[in-house]
Every structure is written in structure tokens, then in C-alpha cells.
Amino acid sequence: FSFLSLFFILIALAECNTFISKNAQILINNNYNKELASSTSTVDTTNSNIGIMSTPTSSYRQELLDILAKNPAGHLDSQIRSEFASKLKQYAESECADPSDVIFSIGAEVFGITVDIPRKESNANKASSGDESVIIDFEYMRSFMKDVFLSYGVMEERAEICCEVLIEADKRGIDSHGLGRLKPIYCDRMDDGILWADRPIEIEKETETTALVNGNLGIGLYIGPHCMNLAIQKAKKYGVGFVAVKNSTHYGISGYYATMATEAGCIGFTGTNARPSIAPTFGVEPMLGTNPLVFGMPSDDDFPFVIDCATSVNQRGKIEKYGRDGVPTPRGAVIDNEGIERTDTEGILRDMVLGKCALTPVGGAGDKMAGYKGYGWATVVELLCIAIQSGPFGEDICGVDRVTGKAKPMPLGHFFLAIDIEALCPLDTFKNNVGNLLRAIRESKKSPLGPGRIWTAGEKENDERIARYKQGGMKVPPSLQQNMIDLRDKRPGLKEKYSKLPFE
């Protein structure tokens, strides 16, 4: 009987009372008093235990808690694990399943069971019951973002590219890098004078297959597409194209650039450094960025193979999203100067700016789960972003003067590689070969404790795109609604065009 399982069980039991109380209040507020009075459910004021009408959701959850209570070491018993997996799937598929419910964490962390919670349909503009998010059409959001960039003096063609990169993140379900980045990463930095709206892009050195580009601290959202296009042009003419970039800034989701290559019939490879966030293995000081290492390959599937992920367990944008959602950061993603794994999201975001805590590399802190692998890959990306470019790293790209606390520019490096597939084999043959392997992987034997499905890279993003178009657009939570209001009210010309936003 492990301490970990006891810990989760105690949390679950504590959460159970909160869950029941919350649902009882919902029933009362919906005028179900008569049903409550006539049902077997009662409110026992003598011991503060509140009973509610039996529902499939509460029944499934209670059965899961019963399994935990009766079988402290159940995670070691295959029969009990199978029973727990079955009940967990039933709960996940029920109408009121809450993705943040601790019971799913218990399933994943203790029993090794992960389930996919189906998207619930909603006919209303509100995203779901009790959720203050509002669904906004993608074209409306694209127009709003473009007008914001135009208000800062970004040229129209570049503004169109900037909002395209951002809205693509939201379409793919990468909410940490879409609208959520517009104000804090781009607008606020232009306001602070550490990012410029319309700087020239200069080629400092060039051959038939390579180029070194200077972004002059312009917006990475238009620098990135320009440079991947250059790499693709070289690949189409000479078979391969490589572009290194210096003095750029945050360029959005890296997967956008790998997808640009796949759409042109190329293999794509890109990466970027970022302000120091990752501590090296056995260290606690943030020395490396979250540094994504990203590949893309075209396939005969409905979507390309695109693997876009940071070399850290989590990345800063995801933790910022935890902050907007008011939820704790998963244990193991962040370590502080004392070597303690942190979960307090707001404190983490504050201390990361001060350099008092760091993200852990893929594999986690130390070497028990091979954290040195993520650390090594993060270092590879950092080197490809500073060695060719003679670019800054560490404190020089942290974005904050540690002495004065004032914002300062963050000159980032990127790299883009495109390989023309037709230079090596017929494109259709390549796509078919890629698709055959990916389909074989997806059709391979599933874990009886898993969600019953295997995904390949790019598939979940494609699923999310389909689902979001079906629901009519993207969810905009209250925090981002406020960002839109602030931008609308502050930027010239926006108040007249957007006098009433969809959620007002």
C-alpha cells in the first residue's frame, strides 16, 4: 500500500463531499425541492452529510470511491484495475463528468488508466452549464486580432499573417498559444517598447541552400512564416533549404511552420529558443528555454504527421492557462530553488519571472525517469538557435532586468529546415508509406486500461479542429474576454468597430 495511493484516496474522499454539496445546491436552485423531499435523499443536519438524488454520474463516482476505500492496494491487482477502468470510462462518458475531477488524476497516477472524456454538445452560445466561456466564430476572432495588430502599425499583409498563426493555434486546440497570447506576449510587449510592430527582415548571408536572417526584433509571427517560405523555396530548387534566424521574437506554435512544409510537399523541421525556463538535470536554475523540437511529414491521411511539443514536461503557456482556469499545476512539472516540486500555479508564474523556480525537462527532475534526455534535446535546440547566429541566451533573453524589474527585449533565435521529398522519391509514395505506418500504429493492440484508442501526432489537433468548427468556433473564457475588452477600449479605432463584443 503506497503513500501515493493513500494520498490520492484522501484527496478523493475530501473532494467527494464538495462534489455532493455542489450538486445538491444546483438541484435546490433549480426548484427540485419537492423531488428532494419525496425521494429517498435527505439532508442530515446532525452530521453535515448531504444526500442527493441518485444519478448515473454520482453513482459511477461513488462506485469508484468505494473501490478505492475497500481496496487500498487495488492498483496492484489486475482484476480490480480492470473494474476501476470500466467504471472510470462509464463516469467519463456520463453527462456531468468534470475533466478536472481528481478521480481522473487517481486513475492516471495510481492505476495507470487514462480515459478520453467526450466533448459534450451544447446548443447554447455558452460553452457548457456553469461555464462562463463563450463560443466565438473563428472569422470574427481573426478579424478582431488583425484589427488589433493594425492598430499598432503592423502592415496589413503582415497583420494577416500574424492573426493566421494565432488563430491556427486555437483551431488545433492549443489554447495556450492562440488568443491567450495576443495581449500578454505581443500587445503588452509592444506597449512596453521591447517589441516592434514593423521592423525590416534582412538576409545577412545566403547560399543556394542556406540563409542567415536578421529579424531586427520585429514580431516573430510574421518573421517565422517568411523564413520557412524561404527554406521551402530553396528546397524546391535545390532539394534542401535551411534558414537560421537571429533577433526575432516569439513566433507562435512551432507546428505551424512544420505544417507549411508538409503542405508544400516537404519534410519540415523547426525549433526556437525562449526565455530561460528549464533547469538542467540535477540543477534548479532556469538555463534553457522550453525549446520545441518540431517535425512535420505529409501523409495520405486527412492530416499530416506533425509533432510539436516542448522539451519540458510542461511549458509556460500551459501554466499560464492553468492560472486562467484557476487550477493547480501537475506535480513534477516545476522545481524551485530548494529542489521542491511546486503545484501552486500563481506562485509559480510569479517566481518564474524572478528566477526562483524552473520547469523540468521531459522525463522530470533528476535521472530516474531519464530527465537527461529532455535536457539534452533542449540544449540541442538552444545551440541551433544561438551558435550560428552568435545569439544571446540565459539572462540576456529573460525579458526582465533582474535589478530594476523593468521589461527588456528578448532577442530569440529560430531555425527552419525543408527537404523536398520529390528530390528523393515520388511524393505520393512517401505519403502512402507514412500513412501505412501511422495506421498500423493506430490499429495496434490497445491497453485495456487506456481510452481504447491510439493517436499519432497531429491527429488530436485534427480532431479538435473538426470539433471546434462543429461547435461554431472557439471557447473564450472570462479572462480572455476581459483581454478583448481591454484591447477594444484602449486601441484606436476598435471601440467604434467592436462597440459590442459577442459576450457583452
Short mmCIF file of C-alpha atoms in Angstrom, two decimals:
data_model
loop_
_atom_site.label_atom_id
_atom_site.label_comp_id
_atom_site.label_asym_id
_atom_site.label_seq_id
_atom_site.Cartn_x
_atom_site.Cartn_y
_atom_site.Cartn_z
CA PHE A 1 0.00 0.00 0.00
CA SER A 2 1.89 3.07 -1.25
CA PHE A 3 1.86 6.52 0.26
CA LEU A 4 0.91 7.90 -3.15
CA SER A 5 -2.28 5.87 -3.33
CA LEU A 6 -3.23 6.86 0.24
CA PHE A 7 -2.62 10.49 -0.65
CA PHE A 8 -4.91 10.38 -3.67
CA ILE A 9 -7.60 8.44 -1.83
CA LEU A 10 -7.70 11.03 0.96
CA ILE A 11 -7.97 13.82 -1.61
CA ALA A 12 -10.74 11.94 -3.40
CA LEU A 13 -12.75 11.44 -0.22
CA ALA A 14 -12.39 15.11 0.63
CA GLU A 15 -13.42 16.08 -2.88
CA CYS A 16 -16.46 13.80 -2.64
CA ASN A 17 -18.18 15.96 0.00
CA THR A 18 -17.54 19.08 -2.08
CA PHE A 19 -18.93 17.35 -5.17
CA ILE A 20 -22.09 16.24 -3.38
CA SER A 21 -22.67 19.61 -1.73
CA LYS A 22 -22.23 21.43 -5.02
CA ASN A 23 -24.69 19.19 -6.85
CA ALA A 24 -27.23 19.35 -4.03
CA GLN A 25 -27.17 23.14 -4.24
CA ILE A 26 -27.68 23.00 -8.00
CA LEU A 27 -30.76 20.81 -7.53
CA ILE A 28 -32.20 23.15 -4.91
CA ASN A 29 -31.55 26.21 -7.08
CA ASN A 30 -33.46 24.53 -9.89
CA ASN A 31 -36.57 24.18 -7.71
CA TYR A 32 -36.29 20.43 -7.19
CA ASN A 33 -37.26 20.77 -3.53
CA LYS A 34 -40.35 18.64 -3.94
CA GLU A 35 -38.46 15.89 -5.69
CA LEU A 36 -35.83 16.01 -2.97
CA ALA A 37 -38.47 15.86 -0.25
CA SER A 38 -40.29 12.93 -1.81
CA SER A 39 -37.18 10.99 -2.76
CA THR A 40 -35.08 8.81 -0.53
CA SER A 41 -32.46 11.54 -0.50
CA THR A 42 -32.31 13.61 2.69
CA VAL A 43 -30.32 16.38 4.23
CA ASP A 44 -28.92 15.22 7.55
CA THR A 45 -28.09 18.34 9.53
CA THR A 46 -26.87 16.34 12.51
CA ASN A 47 -23.72 15.13 10.83
CA SER A 48 -23.47 17.58 7.89
CA ASN A 49 -23.69 14.77 5.33
CA ILE A 50 -25.82 15.95 2.41
CA GLY A 51 -27.62 13.34 0.33
CA ILE A 52 -28.87 13.91 -3.21
CA MET A 53 -30.95 12.04 -5.73
CA SER A 54 -29.12 9.17 -7.29
CA THR A 55 -27.87 9.96 -10.79
CA PRO A 56 -25.70 7.88 -13.09
CA THR A 57 -22.83 10.31 -12.60
CA SER A 58 -22.90 10.31 -8.79
CA SER A 59 -23.41 6.55 -8.84
CA TYR A 60 -20.37 5.88 -11.03
CA ARG A 61 -18.22 8.23 -8.98
CA GLN A 62 -19.35 6.72 -5.71
CA GLU A 63 -18.58 3.23 -7.01
CA LEU A 64 -15.08 4.39 -7.91
CA LEU A 65 -14.58 5.82 -4.43
CA ASP A 66 -15.88 2.57 -2.93
CA ILE A 67 -13.30 0.61 -4.92
CA LEU A 68 -10.55 2.89 -3.59
CA ALA A 69 -11.78 2.67 0.00
CA LYS A 70 -12.19 -1.12 0.00
CA ASN A 71 -9.01 -1.90 -1.93
CA PRO A 72 -6.12 0.31 -0.77
CA ALA A 73 -3.67 -1.74 -2.84
CA GLY A 74 -6.12 -2.28 -5.70
CA HIS A 75 -3.75 -0.74 -8.23
CA LEU A 76 -1.62 -3.88 -7.81
CA ASP A 77 -4.50 -6.25 -8.59
CA SER A 78 -5.28 -6.74 -12.30
CA GLN A 79 -8.95 -7.62 -11.65
CA ILE A 80 -9.53 -4.51 -9.54
CA ARG A 81 -7.65 -2.35 -12.08
CA SER A 82 -9.94 -3.69 -14.79
CA GLU A 83 -13.04 -2.96 -12.69
CA PHE A 84 -11.78 0.55 -11.89
CA ALA A 85 -11.03 1.17 -15.60
CA SER A 86 -14.55 0.12 -16.60
CA LYS A 87 -16.22 2.37 -14.02
CA LEU A 88 -13.91 5.27 -14.86
CA LYS A 89 -14.86 5.05 -18.55
CA GLN A 90 -18.56 4.98 -17.63
CA TYR A 91 -18.10 8.06 -15.46
CA ALA A 92 -16.13 9.84 -18.20
CA GLU A 93 -18.91 9.18 -20.71
CA SER A 94 -21.66 10.45 -18.39
CA GLU A 95 -23.20 13.86 -18.98
CA CYS A 96 -21.80 15.64 -15.94
CA ALA A 97 -18.24 14.28 -15.86
CA ASP A 98 -15.82 17.03 -14.89
CA PRO A 99 -12.41 16.71 -16.63
CA SER A 100 -10.75 18.37 -13.61
CA ASP A 101 -12.21 15.80 -11.17
CA VAL A 102 -9.44 14.38 -9.00
CA ILE A 103 -10.77 10.89 -9.70
CA PHE A 104 -9.25 11.07 -13.18
CA SER A 105 -5.88 12.01 -11.66
CA ILE A 106 -6.13 8.97 -9.38
CA GLY A 107 -6.86 6.80 -12.39
CA ALA A 108 -3.84 8.15 -14.27
CA GLU A 109 -1.31 8.46 -11.43
CA VAL A 110 -2.17 5.44 -9.28
CA PHE A 111 -3.85 2.94 -11.60
CA GLY A 112 -2.17 3.98 -14.84
CA ILE A 113 -5.57 4.45 -16.51
CA THR A 114 -6.28 7.38 -18.80
CA VAL A 115 -9.66 7.99 -20.38
CA ASP A 116 -10.83 10.36 -23.06
CA ILE A 117 -13.75 12.50 -21.86
CA PRO A 118 -16.10 13.01 -24.84
CA ARG A 119 -16.98 16.54 -25.86
CA LYS A 120 -20.48 17.43 -24.68
CA GLU A 121 -22.78 19.02 -27.22
CA SER A 122 -24.30 22.39 -26.41
CA ASN A 123 -27.00 24.25 -28.29
CA ALA A 124 -26.38 27.49 -26.47
CA ASN A 125 -23.68 30.06 -27.08
CA LYS A 126 -22.44 29.36 -23.57
CA ALA A 127 -19.81 26.63 -23.76
CA SER A 128 -21.38 24.45 -21.05
CA SER A 129 -23.52 24.61 -17.94
CA GLY A 130 -21.79 26.62 -15.25
CA ASP A 131 -19.05 27.64 -17.70
CA GLU A 132 -18.83 31.36 -18.44
CA SER A 133 -16.83 30.78 -21.62
CA VAL A 134 -18.46 31.98 -24.83
CA ILE A 135 -18.04 30.37 -28.25
CA ILE A 136 -16.89 32.89 -30.87
CA ASP A 137 -16.67 32.29 -34.62
CA PHE A 138 -13.12 31.93 -35.99
CA GLU A 139 -13.60 34.55 -38.70
CA TYR A 140 -14.82 37.08 -36.15
CA MET A 141 -11.80 36.36 -33.97
CA ARG A 142 -9.43 36.57 -36.94
CA SER A 143 -10.88 39.98 -37.84
CA PHE A 144 -10.54 41.21 -34.25
CA MET A 145 -6.90 40.04 -33.98
CA LYS A 146 -6.00 41.59 -37.33
CA ASP A 147 -7.50 44.94 -36.34
CA VAL A 148 -5.54 44.87 -33.09
CA PHE A 149 -2.27 44.35 -34.98
CA LEU A 150 -3.20 47.06 -37.49
CA SER A 151 -3.84 49.46 -34.60
CA TYR A 152 -0.21 49.02 -33.57
CA GLY A 153 1.05 49.92 -37.04
CA VAL A 154 1.70 46.42 -38.38
CA MET A 155 1.45 46.40 -42.20
CA GLU A 156 -1.78 44.80 -43.44
CA GLU A 157 -0.13 41.80 -45.12
CA ARG A 158 1.90 41.08 -42.01
CA ALA A 159 -1.09 41.60 -39.71
CA GLU A 160 -2.98 38.99 -41.76
CA ILE A 161 -0.11 36.53 -41.28
CA CYS A 162 0.14 37.25 -37.54
CA CYS A 163 -3.52 36.57 -36.86
CA GLU A 164 -3.42 33.45 -39.07
CA VAL A 165 -0.65 31.90 -36.93
CA LEU A 166 -2.54 32.72 -33.72
CA ILE A 167 -5.97 31.54 -34.89
CA GLU A 168 -4.43 28.30 -36.16
CA ALA A 169 -3.36 27.51 -32.59
CA ASP A 170 -6.93 27.97 -31.39
CA LYS A 171 -8.28 25.80 -34.21
CA ARG A 172 -5.91 23.00 -33.22
CA GLY A 173 -6.91 23.21 -29.57
CA ILE A 174 -3.57 24.70 -28.50
CA ASP A 175 -5.27 27.37 -26.40
CA SER A 176 -2.03 28.39 -24.69
CA HIS A 177 -0.73 29.88 -27.96
CA GLY A 178 -3.73 31.49 -29.65
CA LEU A 179 -5.87 34.35 -28.39
CA GLY A 180 -4.31 33.78 -24.97
CA ARG A 181 -1.01 35.11 -26.33
CA LEU A 182 -2.35 38.17 -28.17
CA LYS A 183 -2.34 40.67 -25.32
CA PRO A 184 0.38 39.47 -22.89
CA ILE A 185 3.00 38.32 -25.40
CA TYR A 186 2.55 40.72 -28.32
CA CYS A 187 0.46 43.77 -27.39
CA ASP A 188 1.85 44.30 -23.89
CA ARG A 189 5.41 43.92 -25.17
CA MET A 190 4.79 46.49 -27.92
CA ASP A 191 3.34 48.76 -25.22
CA ASP A 192 6.48 48.22 -23.13
CA GLY A 193 8.75 49.12 -26.04
CA ILE A 194 10.54 45.74 -26.19
CA LEU A 195 8.84 44.51 -29.38
CA TRP A 196 8.39 46.50 -32.58
CA ALA A 197 5.44 46.33 -34.94
CA ASP A 198 7.09 46.69 -38.33
CA ARG A 199 10.82 46.07 -38.46
CA PRO A 200 12.56 45.02 -41.72
CA ILE A 201 13.62 41.41 -42.30
CA GLU A 202 17.22 41.33 -43.58
CA ILE A 203 19.25 38.49 -45.10
CA GLU A 204 22.78 38.82 -43.75
CA LYS A 205 24.32 35.82 -45.51
CA GLU A 206 22.97 33.47 -48.17
CA THR A 207 23.87 30.49 -50.38
CA GLU A 208 21.72 28.41 -52.71
CA THR A 209 20.58 26.19 -49.81
CA THR A 210 21.09 28.32 -46.68
CA ALA A 211 20.42 31.77 -45.27
CA LEU A 212 21.07 33.74 -42.10
CA VAL A 213 18.24 36.19 -41.41
CA ASN A 214 18.02 39.14 -39.00
CA GLY A 215 14.50 39.85 -37.71
CA ASN A 216 15.51 43.14 -36.03
CA LEU A 217 13.21 42.43 -33.06
CA GLY A 218 10.05 42.55 -35.15
CA ILE A 219 7.08 40.29 -34.48
CA GLY A 220 8.05 36.63 -34.76
CA LEU A 221 4.58 35.79 -36.08
CA TYR A 222 5.49 37.29 -39.46
CA ILE A 223 9.24 36.61 -39.32
CA GLY A 224 8.66 32.85 -38.91
CA PRO A 225 6.42 32.35 -41.99
CA HIS A 226 8.78 34.49 -44.10
CA CYS A 227 11.76 32.32 -43.16
CA MET A 228 10.04 28.95 -43.59
CA ASN A 229 8.84 30.12 -47.02
CA LEU A 230 12.46 30.94 -47.86
CA ALA A 231 13.59 27.47 -46.74
CA ILE A 232 10.84 25.85 -48.84
CA GLN A 233 11.77 27.88 -51.92
CA LYS A 234 15.38 26.74 -51.61
CA ALA A 235 14.30 23.13 -51.07
CA LYS A 236 12.12 23.18 -54.19
CA LYS A 237 15.05 24.43 -56.25
CA TYR A 238 17.99 22.60 -54.67
CA GLY A 239 16.40 19.74 -52.68
CA VAL A 240 17.02 21.21 -49.24
CA GLY A 241 16.78 24.61 -47.60
CA PHE A 242 17.98 25.74 -44.17
CA VAL A 243 17.38 29.17 -42.64
CA ALA A 244 18.78 30.37 -39.31
CA VAL A 245 17.26 33.46 -37.69
CA LYS A 246 18.55 35.91 -35.11
CA ASN A 247 16.97 38.88 -33.34
CA SER A 248 13.48 37.50 -33.70
CA THR A 249 10.77 37.22 -31.05
CA HIS A 250 8.06 34.74 -30.02
CA TYR A 251 6.86 33.08 -33.25
CA GLY A 252 3.73 31.24 -32.06
CA ILE A 253 3.14 27.50 -32.41
CA SER A 254 6.12 25.75 -34.00
CA GLY A 255 3.78 23.22 -35.61
CA TYR A 256 2.50 25.97 -37.92
CA TYR A 257 5.88 26.03 -39.69
CA ALA A 258 6.24 22.27 -39.94
CA THR A 259 2.76 22.21 -41.49
CA MET A 260 3.80 24.87 -44.02
CA ALA A 261 6.47 22.44 -45.19
CA THR A 262 4.12 19.44 -45.39
CA GLU A 263 1.63 21.45 -47.45
CA ALA A 264 4.44 22.18 -49.92
CA GLY A 265 5.37 18.50 -50.24
CA CYS A 266 8.37 18.81 -47.94
CA ILE A 267 9.61 17.37 -44.69
CA GLY A 268 9.71 20.23 -42.19
CA PHE A 269 11.92 20.76 -39.15
CA THR A 270 11.96 23.81 -36.90
CA GLY A 271 12.81 24.98 -33.42
CA THR A 272 13.15 28.12 -31.34
CA ASN A 273 14.74 29.09 -28.09
CA ALA A 274 12.86 31.08 -25.46
CA ARG A 275 13.43 32.88 -22.18
CA PRO A 276 15.20 30.52 -19.74
CA SER A 277 12.69 28.24 -18.04
CA ILE A 278 14.16 24.71 -17.88
CA ALA A 279 16.63 23.69 -15.20
CA PRO A 280 19.33 21.22 -16.30
CA THR A 281 19.27 17.73 -14.82
CA PHE A 282 20.34 17.94 -11.15
CA GLY A 283 20.08 21.75 -11.31
CA VAL A 284 17.43 24.23 -10.15
CA GLU A 285 18.37 27.40 -12.05
CA PRO A 286 16.42 28.08 -15.29
CA MET A 287 19.03 27.94 -18.04
CA LEU A 288 17.24 26.77 -21.19
CA GLY A 289 14.02 27.73 -22.93
CA THR A 290 11.13 25.32 -23.38
CA ASN A 291 12.70 24.91 -26.83
CA PRO A 292 10.35 22.85 -29.01
CA LEU A 293 11.90 20.35 -31.42
CA VAL A 294 9.32 20.01 -34.20
CA PHE A 295 8.98 17.76 -37.25
CA GLY A 296 6.34 17.54 -39.96
CA MET A 297 5.79 14.96 -42.73
CA PRO A 298 2.97 14.78 -45.30
CA SER A 299 0.74 11.71 -45.20
CA ASP A 300 -2.14 10.25 -47.22
CA ASP A 301 -4.25 10.59 -44.05
CA ASP A 302 -6.57 13.57 -43.75
CA PHE A 303 -3.88 15.29 -41.70
CA PRO A 304 -0.06 15.43 -41.77
CA PHE A 305 2.22 13.92 -39.15
CA VAL A 306 3.29 16.95 -37.07
CA ILE A 307 4.94 16.52 -33.69
CA ASP A 308 5.02 19.88 -31.90
CA CYS A 309 5.96 19.78 -28.25
CA ALA A 310 8.27 21.49 -25.83
CA THR A 311 11.33 19.75 -24.42
CA SER A 312 10.00 20.45 -20.92
CA VAL A 313 7.33 18.45 -19.07
CA ASN A 314 5.11 21.49 -19.42
CA GLN A 315 5.62 24.89 -21.00
CA ARG A 316 4.99 28.35 -19.66
CA GLY A 317 1.94 28.97 -21.84
CA LYS A 318 0.26 25.87 -20.42
CA ILE A 319 0.96 27.03 -16.86
CA GLU A 320 -0.48 30.45 -17.76
CA LYS A 321 -3.60 28.60 -18.94
CA TYR A 322 -3.74 26.75 -15.59
CA GLY A 323 -3.67 30.20 -13.99
CA ARG A 324 -6.55 31.46 -16.14
CA ASP A 325 -8.52 28.30 -15.31
CA GLY A 326 -7.69 28.54 -11.60
CA VAL A 327 -6.27 25.02 -11.34
CA PRO A 328 -3.03 23.70 -9.81
CA THR A 329 -0.01 22.76 -11.91
CA PRO A 330 0.58 18.99 -12.05
CA ARG A 331 3.30 17.81 -9.70
CA GLY A 332 6.64 17.15 -11.37
CA ALA A 333 6.45 19.95 -13.93
CA VAL A 334 8.12 22.67 -11.83
CA ILE A 335 11.00 22.69 -9.36
CA ASP A 336 12.06 25.62 -7.15
CA ASN A 337 15.43 26.74 -5.84
CA GLU A 338 15.08 24.42 -2.85
CA GLY A 339 14.55 21.41 -5.11
CA ILE A 340 10.85 21.16 -4.19
CA GLU A 341 8.27 20.22 -6.84
CA ARG A 342 5.67 23.01 -6.94
CA THR A 343 1.95 22.92 -7.80
CA ASP A 344 0.80 26.45 -6.78
CA THR A 345 0.19 27.95 -10.22
CA GLU A 346 0.01 31.64 -9.30
CA GLY A 347 3.14 31.39 -7.15
CA ILE A 348 4.93 29.50 -9.93
CA LEU A 349 4.14 32.19 -12.51
CA ARG A 350 5.40 34.88 -10.14
CA ASP A 351 8.58 33.05 -9.16
CA MET A 352 9.43 32.07 -12.74
CA VAL A 353 9.72 35.76 -13.60
CA LEU A 354 12.00 36.22 -10.60
CA GLY A 355 14.09 33.16 -11.49
CA LYS A 356 13.13 31.38 -8.28
CA CYS A 357 11.72 28.25 -9.89
CA ALA A 358 12.15 26.37 -13.14
CA LEU A 359 10.39 23.93 -15.43
CA THR A 360 11.68 20.37 -15.51
CA PRO A 361 12.82 18.77 -18.80
CA VAL A 362 10.91 15.92 -20.43
CA GLY A 363 11.49 13.00 -18.08
CA GLY A 364 11.31 15.22 -14.98
CA ALA A 365 13.87 16.29 -12.41
CA GLY A 366 16.85 14.02 -11.83
CA ASP A 367 17.60 10.90 -13.84
CA LYS A 368 15.14 8.29 -12.54
CA MET A 369 12.77 8.88 -15.46
CA ALA A 370 15.57 9.88 -17.86
CA GLY A 371 15.19 13.64 -17.47
CA TYR A 372 18.63 14.00 -19.04
CA LYS A 373 17.02 13.16 -22.41
CA GLY A 374 14.72 16.17 -22.36
CA TYR A 375 17.57 18.28 -21.01
CA GLY A 376 19.81 17.11 -23.87
CA TRP A 377 17.19 17.86 -26.56
CA ALA A 378 16.52 21.31 -25.07
CA THR A 379 20.25 22.00 -25.28
CA VAL A 380 20.34 20.90 -28.94
CA VAL A 381 17.62 23.43 -29.81
CA GLU A 382 19.33 26.17 -27.82
CA LEU A 383 22.59 25.56 -29.66
CA LEU A 384 20.92 25.65 -33.09
CA CYS A 385 19.33 28.97 -32.10
CA ILE A 386 22.46 30.74 -30.82
CA ALA A 387 25.62 29.10 -32.23
CA ILE A 388 25.15 30.02 -35.92
CA GLN A 389 23.58 33.36 -35.02
CA SER A 390 26.03 34.32 -32.23
CA GLY A 391 22.84 34.96 -30.32
CA PRO A 392 22.23 35.64 -26.61
CA PHE A 393 20.95 33.10 -24.11
CA GLY A 394 20.09 32.77 -20.42
CA GLU A 395 19.70 36.05 -18.56
CA ASP A 396 20.14 38.03 -21.77
CA ILE A 397 16.79 36.76 -23.10
CA CYS A 398 14.83 36.55 -19.83
CA GLY A 399 12.81 39.66 -20.72
CA VAL A 400 13.24 41.30 -17.31
CA ASP A 401 16.05 43.32 -15.79
CA ARG A 402 16.59 41.40 -12.53
CA VAL A 403 17.85 44.56 -10.79
CA THR A 404 15.21 47.12 -11.81
CA GLY A 405 12.38 44.72 -12.65
CA LYS A 406 11.78 46.56 -15.93
CA ALA A 407 10.96 44.74 -19.16
CA LYS A 408 13.75 44.35 -21.70
CA PRO A 409 13.89 42.92 -25.25
CA MET A 410 14.18 39.15 -25.79
CA PRO A 411 16.17 38.52 -28.99
CA LEU A 412 15.33 34.93 -29.90
CA GLY A 413 16.78 32.55 -32.48
CA HIS A 414 14.92 30.11 -34.74
CA PHE A 415 15.86 27.59 -37.40
CA PHE A 416 13.87 26.19 -40.33
CA LEU A 417 14.71 23.17 -42.48
CA ALA A 418 12.75 21.97 -45.51
CA ILE A 419 13.56 18.84 -47.53
CA ASP A 420 11.84 18.43 -50.89
CA ILE A 421 10.50 14.87 -50.98
CA GLU A 422 10.29 14.75 -54.80
CA ALA A 423 14.08 15.13 -54.91
CA LEU A 424 14.31 11.70 -53.26
CA CYS A 425 11.14 9.76 -54.17
CA PRO A 426 7.63 10.32 -55.59
CA LEU A 427 5.55 12.38 -53.17
CA ASP A 428 2.57 10.01 -53.35
CA THR A 429 4.82 7.06 -52.50
CA PHE A 430 6.18 8.91 -49.48
CA LYS A 431 2.70 9.89 -48.29
CA ASN A 432 1.45 6.32 -48.65
CA ASN A 433 4.44 4.93 -46.76
CA VAL A 434 3.91 7.42 -43.94
CA GLY A 435 0.17 6.68 -43.80
CA ASN A 436 0.71 2.92 -43.75
CA LEU A 437 2.97 3.11 -40.72
CA LEU A 438 0.75 5.54 -38.84
CA ARG A 439 -2.37 3.46 -39.49
CA ALA A 440 -0.57 0.33 -38.34
CA ILE A 441 0.37 2.11 -35.11
CA ARG A 442 -3.18 3.36 -34.53
CA GLU A 443 -4.63 -0.09 -35.21
CA SER A 444 -2.19 -1.89 -32.91
CA LYS A 445 -3.32 -3.59 -29.69
CA LYS A 446 -4.82 -1.16 -27.17
CA SER A 447 -4.19 -1.15 -23.44
CA PRO A 448 -7.23 -2.48 -21.52
CA LEU A 449 -6.64 0.35 -19.03
CA GLY A 450 -6.46 3.12 -21.62
CA PRO A 451 -9.10 5.11 -23.53
CA GLY A 452 -9.45 2.43 -26.21
CA ARG A 453 -7.73 4.49 -28.90
CA ILE A 454 -4.18 5.22 -30.05
CA TRP A 455 -3.38 8.58 -31.61
CA THR A 456 -0.50 9.60 -33.84
CA ALA A 457 1.00 13.10 -33.90
CA GLY A 458 -1.30 15.67 -35.50
CA GLU A 459 -4.42 13.52 -35.08
CA LYS A 460 -5.73 15.08 -31.88
CA GLU A 461 -5.24 18.54 -33.34
CA ASN A 462 -7.23 17.46 -36.40
CA ASP A 463 -9.98 16.04 -34.16
CA GLU A 464 -10.07 19.30 -32.24
CA ARG A 465 -10.30 21.36 -35.42
CA ILE A 466 -13.30 19.32 -36.60
CA ALA A 467 -14.99 19.58 -33.18
CA ARG A 468 -14.43 23.33 -32.90
CA TYR A 469 -15.82 24.04 -36.34
CA LYS A 470 -18.81 21.87 -35.44
CA GLN A 471 -19.44 23.84 -32.24
CA GLY A 472 -19.23 27.11 -34.14
CA GLY A 473 -15.82 28.38 -33.14
CA MET A 474 -13.53 28.68 -30.13
CA LYS A 475 -14.26 28.96 -26.43
CA VAL A 476 -13.27 32.30 -24.94
CA PRO A 477 -13.08 32.18 -21.12
CA PRO A 478 -13.79 35.23 -18.92
CA SER A 479 -10.08 36.13 -18.55
CA LEU A 480 -9.64 36.37 -22.32
CA GLN A 481 -12.96 38.17 -22.69
CA GLN A 482 -11.50 40.82 -20.41
CA ASN A 483 -8.34 40.95 -22.55
CA MET A 484 -10.50 41.62 -25.61
CA ILE A 485 -12.41 44.34 -23.77
CA ASP A 486 -9.18 45.98 -22.64
CA LEU A 487 -7.74 45.96 -26.16
CA ARG A 488 -11.01 47.20 -27.67
CA ASP A 489 -11.25 50.08 -25.19
CA LYS A 490 -7.59 51.09 -25.43
CA ARG A 491 -6.62 50.72 -29.07
CA PRO A 492 -7.59 53.50 -31.53
CA GLY A 493 -10.46 52.70 -33.87
CA LEU A 494 -11.51 49.46 -32.18
CA LYS A 495 -14.22 50.92 -29.95
CA GLU A 496 -16.21 52.07 -32.97
CA LYS A 497 -15.95 48.77 -34.87
CA TYR A 498 -16.43 46.47 -31.86
CA SER A 499 -18.84 48.52 -29.74
CA LYS A 500 -20.47 45.29 -28.57
CA LEU A 501 -18.42 42.10 -28.35
CA PRO A 502 -20.24 38.71 -28.64
CA PHE A 503 -20.22 38.16 -24.87
CA GLU A 504 -21.45 41.65 -23.93
#
